[in-house]
Amino acid sequence: MNLLQQTIEKITNLDQDMMTKARQRVDSLIKPPKSLGKLESIAVQLSGITGEMFSSIDKKAIIVMAADHGVYEEGVTSNPQIVTFAQTLNIAKGITGVGTIAKVSGAKIVTVDIGVKEEIPGDAGVIIRKIKKGTDNMAKGPAMTREEAIKALEVGIEIATAEIQNGVNLLGTGEMGISNTTPSTAILSVLANCDPKEITGRGAGLGQGGLAHKIDVIRNAIAINQPNPTDGIDILAKVGGLEIGGMAGVMLAAAANHVPVVVDGLISSVSALIAASIEPKVKDYLITSHATEEPGGIIASELLGKEPMLKMDMCLGEGSGAALAFPIIEAACSMMINMPTFEEVGMEI
């Protein structure tokens, strides 16, 4: 808890003076005003995050948190749980969606076992920070203790901080965990104060009971555990996941260190909501990548107050949307660094 509290205390508001100056420069670049749209707002946000007019994005990493879920026992998915283990290994090899897309921008993939049920081999290229072998079944009681939830947050903080200390200046979040749309939807239901029926999707594949069964499991888990909607850690502990906590910790660490962090799809967005419930100023450091095909994505984005930059009909997870967004953020930096103002080129307007 000491690390979590210390991290929270380091998070400040964006540099408004620098953002004002950045906006003035963007508006005077040799182009029609507002003509580069979201690239302009990203550039201004980056200046507020870093406190620099010309933000540099030259070392990028996506931190992928992997964990299993006890609620798998309820038959909410058709996918075998061993897929979490297998895909965690493949993510570390760089051959899954996130790795192949990340190659475009040269981003590093940092794969973390924060709660995979199976034992990951020591030579697999995965950072082993296992808190427990998957969460407990939230349909029968809390997914984890409050202490375990805090530890998940702190593992995320530690991993992100280490990357930042190694020079990373743009982070992305990703996850791997069979059944994790179930706890994500439960968290979102609590925070949005809505019935799970309104936001529950198919995830990676429905179990034999179909969508109705998945909705019932989520609804019953919330009723049994009664998570406090004003306490993000309590929600995380009772109906969350270890990888969800880990990603939230990454976001807290990024904000504490004035580093932008790109949010992936539904599960990453739910992690962002947990982070923001712990410290609302985190929202200012987030860049949302894409509008997920999962039904809860729209509500999650609305709660964050963020409009995703891309609509690509994606719902893979892993951080794939964040990887796809990295080149766009780099383009915003290039605009700011390489495009002169009308005054600088001697043009009158």
Tab-separated table of C-alpha atoms in Angstrom, residues 56-282:
chain	number	residue	atom	x	y	z
A	56	SER	CA	9.761	13.105	-27.941
A	57	ILE	CA	8.402	9.605	-28.529
A	58	ASP	CA	11.405	7.451	-29.336
A	59	LYS	CA	11.076	4.477	-27.007
A	60	LYS	CA	7.765	2.668	-26.742
A	61	ALA	CA	6.520	-0.344	-24.807
A	62	ILE	CA	3.267	-2.221	-24.381
A	63	ILE	CA	2.904	-3.968	-21.051
A	64	VAL	CA	0.738	-7.076	-21.403
A	65	MET	CA	-0.620	-8.480	-18.146
A	66	ALA	CA	-1.688	-12.142	-18.172
A	67	ALA	CA	-3.889	-13.874	-15.616
A	68	ASP	CA	-6.630	-16.472	-15.224
A	69	HIS	CA	-10.066	-16.192	-13.638
A	70	GLY	CA	-11.908	-18.444	-11.215
A	71	VAL	CA	-15.240	-17.492	-12.800
A	72	TYR	CA	-14.202	-19.697	-15.715
A	73	GLU	CA	-15.747	-22.516	-13.638
A	74	GLU	CA	-19.181	-21.064	-14.391
A	75	GLY	CA	-18.964	-21.909	-18.091
A	76	VAL	CA	-18.990	-18.327	-19.347
A	77	THR	CA	-16.715	-19.090	-22.307
A	78	SER	CA	-16.206	-21.820	-24.867
A	79	ASN	CA	-12.418	-21.414	-24.829
A	80	PRO	CA	-10.297	-23.760	-22.701
A	81	GLN	CA	-8.491	-22.009	-19.860
A	82	ILE	CA	-5.136	-23.361	-21.041
A	83	VAL	CA	-5.318	-20.785	-23.837
A	84	THR	CA	-4.211	-18.135	-21.324
A	85	PHE	CA	-0.985	-20.054	-20.761
A	86	ALA	CA	-0.391	-20.787	-24.452
A	87	GLN	CA	-1.068	-17.255	-25.637
A	88	THR	CA	1.035	-15.714	-22.892
A	89	LEU	CA	3.978	-17.656	-24.303
A	90	ASN	CA	3.089	-16.581	-27.842
A	91	ILE	CA	2.764	-12.926	-26.859
A	92	ALA	CA	6.265	-13.074	-25.429
A	93	LYS	CA	7.451	-14.499	-28.767
A	94	GLY	CA	5.952	-11.511	-30.595
A	95	ILE	CA	3.801	-13.635	-32.893
A	96	THR	CA	0.279	-12.690	-31.756
A	97	GLY	CA	-1.773	-9.665	-32.788
A	98	VAL	CA	-0.119	-7.162	-30.489
A	99	GLY	CA	3.408	-8.260	-31.352
A	100	THR	CA	2.955	-8.213	-35.094
A	101	ILE	CA	1.284	-4.792	-35.064
A	102	ALA	CA	3.846	-3.392	-32.615
A	103	LYS	CA	6.642	-4.204	-35.064
A	104	VAL	CA	5.389	-1.332	-37.241
A	105	SER	CA	6.475	1.249	-34.670
A	106	GLY	CA	9.290	-0.755	-33.092
A	107	ALA	CA	7.505	-1.014	-29.766
A	108	LYS	CA	8.751	-3.441	-27.135
A	109	ILE	CA	6.315	-6.012	-25.738
A	110	VAL	CA	6.673	-6.620	-22.005
A	111	THR	CA	4.778	-9.775	-21.030
A	112	VAL	CA	3.933	-10.256	-17.349
A	113	ASP	CA	2.515	-13.314	-15.594
A	114	ILE	CA	0.559	-11.666	-12.803
A	115	GLY	CA	-1.791	-14.595	-12.224
A	116	VAL	CA	-1.665	-17.347	-14.850
A	117	LYS	CA	-2.948	-20.655	-13.484
A	118	GLU	CA	-0.182	-22.726	-15.091
A	119	GLU	CA	3.500	-22.289	-14.349
A	120	ILE	CA	5.280	-20.251	-17.017
A	121	PRO	CA	8.782	-21.593	-17.858
A	122	GLY	CA	11.579	-19.374	-16.627
A	123	ASP	CA	13.113	-19.111	-20.101
A	124	ALA	CA	9.905	-18.029	-21.874
A	125	GLY	CA	10.684	-14.315	-21.912
A	126	VAL	CA	7.842	-13.600	-19.474
A	127	ILE	CA	8.308	-11.554	-16.300
A	128	ILE	CA	6.972	-13.731	-13.474
A	129	ARG	CA	5.103	-11.637	-10.903
A	130	LYS	CA	2.380	-14.158	-10.098
A	131	ILE	CA	0.245	-13.048	-7.150
A	132	LYS	CA	-1.868	-16.205	-7.198
A	133	LYS	CA	-2.890	-18.848	-9.748
A	134	GLY	CA	-5.874	-16.962	-11.042
A	135	THR	CA	-8.577	-15.198	-9.108
A	136	ASP	CA	-11.134	-17.020	-7.002
A	137	ASN	CA	-14.589	-17.580	-8.481
A	138	MET	CA	-16.396	-14.260	-8.098
A	139	ALA	CA	-19.724	-16.060	-8.549
A	140	LYS	CA	-19.179	-17.632	-5.121
A	141	GLY	CA	-17.311	-14.861	-3.269
A	142	PRO	CA	-14.680	-12.156	-3.757
A	143	ALA	CA	-12.314	-12.642	-6.671
A	144	MET	CA	-9.428	-11.749	-4.381
A	145	THR	CA	-8.650	-10.058	-1.098
A	146	ARG	CA	-8.170	-6.318	-0.883
A	147	GLU	CA	-4.495	-6.948	-0.186
A	148	GLU	CA	-4.167	-8.999	-3.378
A	149	ALA	CA	-5.906	-6.261	-5.362
A	150	ILE	CA	-3.457	-3.677	-4.028
A	151	LYS	CA	-0.575	-5.999	-4.844
A	152	ALA	CA	-1.834	-6.286	-8.434
A	153	LEU	CA	-1.871	-2.501	-8.700
A	154	GLU	CA	1.629	-2.313	-7.263
A	155	VAL	CA	3.000	-4.954	-9.642
A	156	GLY	CA	1.751	-2.780	-12.498
A	157	ILE	CA	3.372	0.270	-10.927
A	158	GLU	CA	6.685	-1.547	-10.512
A	159	ILE	CA	6.782	-2.926	-14.053
A	160	ALA	CA	5.860	0.425	-15.634
A	161	THR	CA	8.279	2.376	-13.465
A	162	ALA	CA	11.130	0.052	-14.470
A	163	GLU	CA	10.365	0.608	-18.154
A	164	ILE	CA	10.202	4.378	-17.680
A	165	GLN	CA	13.519	4.342	-15.857
A	166	ASN	CA	14.938	2.520	-18.887
A	167	GLY	CA	13.874	5.404	-21.114
A	168	VAL	CA	10.412	4.412	-22.304
A	169	ASN	CA	8.391	7.557	-23.025
A	170	LEU	CA	5.187	6.045	-24.416
A	171	LEU	CA	3.372	3.150	-22.774
A	172	GLY	CA	0.467	0.986	-23.862
A	173	THR	CA	-1.597	-1.516	-21.898
A	174	GLY	CA	-2.663	-5.003	-22.924
A	175	GLU	CA	-3.948	-8.209	-21.363
A	176	MET	CA	-4.448	-11.928	-21.783
A	177	GLY	CA	-6.890	-13.926	-19.714
A	178	ILE	CA	-9.618	-16.340	-20.747
A	179	SER	CA	-12.983	-15.221	-19.267
A	180	ASN	CA	-11.775	-11.685	-18.554
A	181	THR	CA	-14.661	-9.965	-20.313
A	182	THR	CA	-16.816	-11.335	-17.476
A	183	PRO	CA	-15.093	-9.489	-14.589
A	184	SER	CA	-14.553	-6.464	-16.838
A	185	THR	CA	-18.261	-6.252	-17.515
A	186	ALA	CA	-19.012	-6.713	-13.833
A	187	ILE	CA	-16.732	-3.793	-12.945
A	188	LEU	CA	-18.296	-1.637	-15.639
A	189	SER	CA	-21.809	-2.534	-14.449
A	190	VAL	CA	-20.932	-1.359	-10.953
A	191	LEU	CA	-19.262	1.877	-12.071
A	192	ALA	CA	-21.955	2.718	-14.640
A	193	ASN	CA	-24.757	1.637	-12.300
A	194	CYS	CA	-26.380	-0.378	-15.059
A	195	ASP	CA	-27.707	-3.894	-15.502
A	196	PRO	CA	-25.160	-6.284	-17.032
A	197	LYS	CA	-27.668	-7.080	-19.776
A	198	GLU	CA	-27.048	-3.638	-21.279
A	199	ILE	CA	-23.317	-4.108	-21.767
A	200	THR	CA	-22.460	-7.824	-21.846
A	201	GLY	CA	-20.929	-9.134	-25.063
A	202	ARG	CA	-19.711	-12.417	-26.477
A	203	GLY	CA	-16.061	-11.940	-25.558
A	204	ALA	CA	-13.801	-14.470	-27.258
A	205	GLY	CA	-16.593	-17.069	-27.302
A	206	LEU	CA	-19.672	-17.871	-25.253
A	207	GLY	CA	-20.154	-21.020	-23.210
A	208	GLN	CA	-23.045	-23.443	-23.663
A	209	GLY	CA	-25.399	-21.263	-21.640
A	210	GLY	CA	-24.955	-18.431	-24.113
A	211	LEU	CA	-25.217	-14.734	-23.433
A	212	ALA	CA	-28.089	-15.081	-20.957
A	213	HIS	CA	-26.009	-17.340	-18.703
A	214	LYS	CA	-23.030	-14.967	-18.806
A	215	ILE	CA	-25.304	-12.076	-17.845
A	216	ASP	CA	-26.757	-14.062	-14.943
A	217	VAL	CA	-23.291	-14.961	-13.667
A	218	ILE	CA	-22.219	-11.308	-13.709
A	219	ARG	CA	-25.465	-10.135	-12.119
A	220	ASN	CA	-25.226	-12.753	-9.359
A	221	ALA	CA	-21.544	-12.014	-8.680
A	222	ILE	CA	-22.373	-8.352	-8.098
A	223	ALA	CA	-25.296	-9.286	-5.833
A	224	ILE	CA	-23.204	-11.712	-3.787
A	225	ASN	CA	-20.163	-9.473	-3.352
A	226	GLN	CA	-21.812	-6.036	-3.121
A	227	PRO	CA	-18.791	-4.032	-4.325
A	228	ASN	CA	-18.681	-0.418	-3.174
A	229	PRO	CA	-19.152	1.723	-6.315
A	230	THR	CA	-17.135	4.569	-4.782
A	231	ASP	CA	-14.120	2.388	-3.935
A	232	GLY	CA	-12.171	1.222	-6.982
A	233	ILE	CA	-9.991	-1.133	-4.976
A	234	ASP	CA	-13.039	-2.788	-3.437
A	235	ILE	CA	-14.592	-3.285	-6.888
A	236	LEU	CA	-11.334	-4.698	-8.229
A	237	ALA	CA	-11.029	-7.100	-5.310
A	238	LYS	CA	-14.591	-8.364	-5.375
A	239	VAL	CA	-15.386	-8.715	-9.082
A	240	GLY	CA	-12.123	-7.895	-10.876
A	241	GLY	CA	-9.039	-9.592	-12.182
A	242	LEU	CA	-5.328	-9.566	-11.455
A	243	GLU	CA	-4.440	-8.370	-14.964
A	244	ILE	CA	-7.064	-5.639	-14.688
A	245	GLY	CA	-5.368	-4.408	-11.523
A	246	GLY	CA	-1.949	-4.706	-13.116
A	247	MET	CA	-2.944	-2.517	-16.062
A	248	ALA	CA	-4.498	0.043	-13.719
A	249	GLY	CA	-1.180	0.148	-11.887
A	250	VAL	CA	0.646	0.791	-15.164
A	251	MET	CA	-1.611	3.779	-15.778
A	252	LEU	CA	-1.057	5.162	-12.287
A	253	ALA	CA	2.714	4.843	-12.696
A	254	ALA	CA	2.630	6.508	-16.118
A	255	ALA	CA	0.708	9.477	-14.726
A	256	ALA	CA	3.030	9.752	-11.737
A	257	ASN	CA	6.001	9.942	-14.110
A	258	HIS	CA	4.425	12.280	-16.707
A	259	VAL	CA	4.394	9.620	-19.408
A	260	PRO	CA	1.436	9.183	-21.799
A	261	VAL	CA	-0.253	5.798	-21.758
A	262	VAL	CA	-2.393	4.357	-24.547
A	263	VAL	CA	-5.497	2.421	-23.551
A	264	ASP	CA	-6.528	-0.600	-25.631
A	265	GLY	CA	-10.105	-1.932	-25.766
A	266	LEU	CA	-12.803	-2.869	-23.251
A	267	ILE	CA	-10.698	-4.570	-20.589
A	268	SER	CA	-7.978	-1.936	-20.715
A	269	SER	CA	-10.667	0.767	-20.553
A	270	VAL	CA	-12.149	-0.858	-17.466
A	271	SER	CA	-8.663	-0.865	-15.932
A	272	ALA	CA	-8.480	2.839	-16.741
A	273	LEU	CA	-11.761	3.360	-14.900
A	274	ILE	CA	-10.325	1.576	-11.849
A	275	ALA	CA	-7.207	3.771	-12.001
A	276	ALA	CA	-9.326	6.907	-12.378
A	277	SER	CA	-11.536	5.908	-9.463
A	278	ILE	CA	-8.379	5.727	-7.340
A	279	GLU	CA	-6.978	9.048	-8.690
A	280	PRO	CA	-9.177	10.986	-11.162
A	281	LYS	CA	-6.252	12.996	-12.584
A	282	VAL	CA	-5.054	9.793	-14.299
